[in-house]
């Protein structure tokens, strides 16, 4: 490896790249990492972390409202967007510095620059410097996409800008039905904006369990979010301090901000992939094998740029596995099955494993267990809300193959339920577990009766 300037060059300092760089350096590799924006990547700078902070902020409204039923008088609560954003930015800067320190300590050389491949072993930096690397890891993540061009699209913001708005918009129109769209709908609504969600499909959260999708939509609407499906924004016009938003249905909306959250695309453009001979997969990401290796022997790619499962813990695992495989003498394949995931909407969703529809398509027999009820807290608060817990079970083996929860604490519940699902626990194992009372989660171990399928229930 001594013919090279470094053993490993990592392009992109997000979740996957930072983990890979640190572990490779700890295995003894000479590592250089280039980051063109801010160390920490999407998750830390403009994704999971700032989003969750905004979600926390948005939930206080409900808490203040609910307090009255428990005897509290909360004097008029007011909210200051500028304080929230400044505090959030301070925390993000602290995390960014922590990432820097961790890489420094591991001996990784950090370059604050865009990096592109000049050829299969040469990385070119923005100042023209060239670095010869034995191995290259591409971990450039993804970026918001805006879909088809429409008149006035330049007025729309993405999640990137939503974290830095100078003020809280009074009226927001969000186009999209994925997790980022519904999360921001909940954030803005909780903070006091009037929110309209516009989605071209039949229902929000495509790919999630149908009961979950239905439950969330009903609850979002109860909380005052207007959900318009089956149409899309066809034009945006700036009209005297606000925006006129034309929908394909002919309806006209007025907004102070228009946000597009219609998907993300892997950052593969202008990276020098062609020069290096790296192939793109059908999904638009870099094509890799189970070791995250591209078609070029010494070039690997991890995280969102491969467009496999675009979540932070997945990118981290892939980065770690790459470093162990190439520099740790321990070939490691990441298991992409039963990955738990959450949607920090209002109410929150936690999910792991197969949806009911997926199970019915794949298994000879599927059993479904469902509980939907008003949570204890809502009895005194008077809040009009219900929680949903659902287990999808392989009818032949009794194995729990899916667990879906909508309600307070759903994400925390499902992180733990995911261990059982991953361990191939059966419904009998769930039933043998003593309930922890009084909780919402106890329903996961006390559901005794099979439910009608979603399709049948919906038809009735
Ligand atoms: C709004 C939002 C909310 C999210 N919430 C969650 C969540 O709750 N839970 C969850 O698990 N995931 C969440 N995600 C997804 C998560 O952020 C990503 O899956 C994760 O960050 C992917 O890590 P990565 O290392 O692949 O890429 P990234 O973290 O995107 O890092 C890529 C880095 O590469 C840099 N870069 C790109 N090109 C170059 C170049 N040529 N040279 C140098 N640097 C370059 C970029 O600036 C970036 O810093 C969210 C994403 C968004 C947008």
XYZ file of C-alpha atoms in Angstrom, residues 5 70 74 93 138 243 268 286 305 314 322 329 363 447 452:
15
model
C -0.573 8.564 -0.186
C -54.968 16.743 35.423
C -51.043 26.680 32.387
C -22.415 22.714 16.367
C -17.898 6.695 -1.350
C -47.627 32.176 -2.116
C -23.823 10.356 -7.509
C -24.074 3.097 -6.604
C -25.547 6.830 -1.885
C -27.888 1.237 8.481
C -16.662 -2.161 5.346
C -9.416 -8.991 8.483
C -46.576 -16.457 3.514
C -53.619 -9.726 22.368
C -59.928 -9.536 10.379
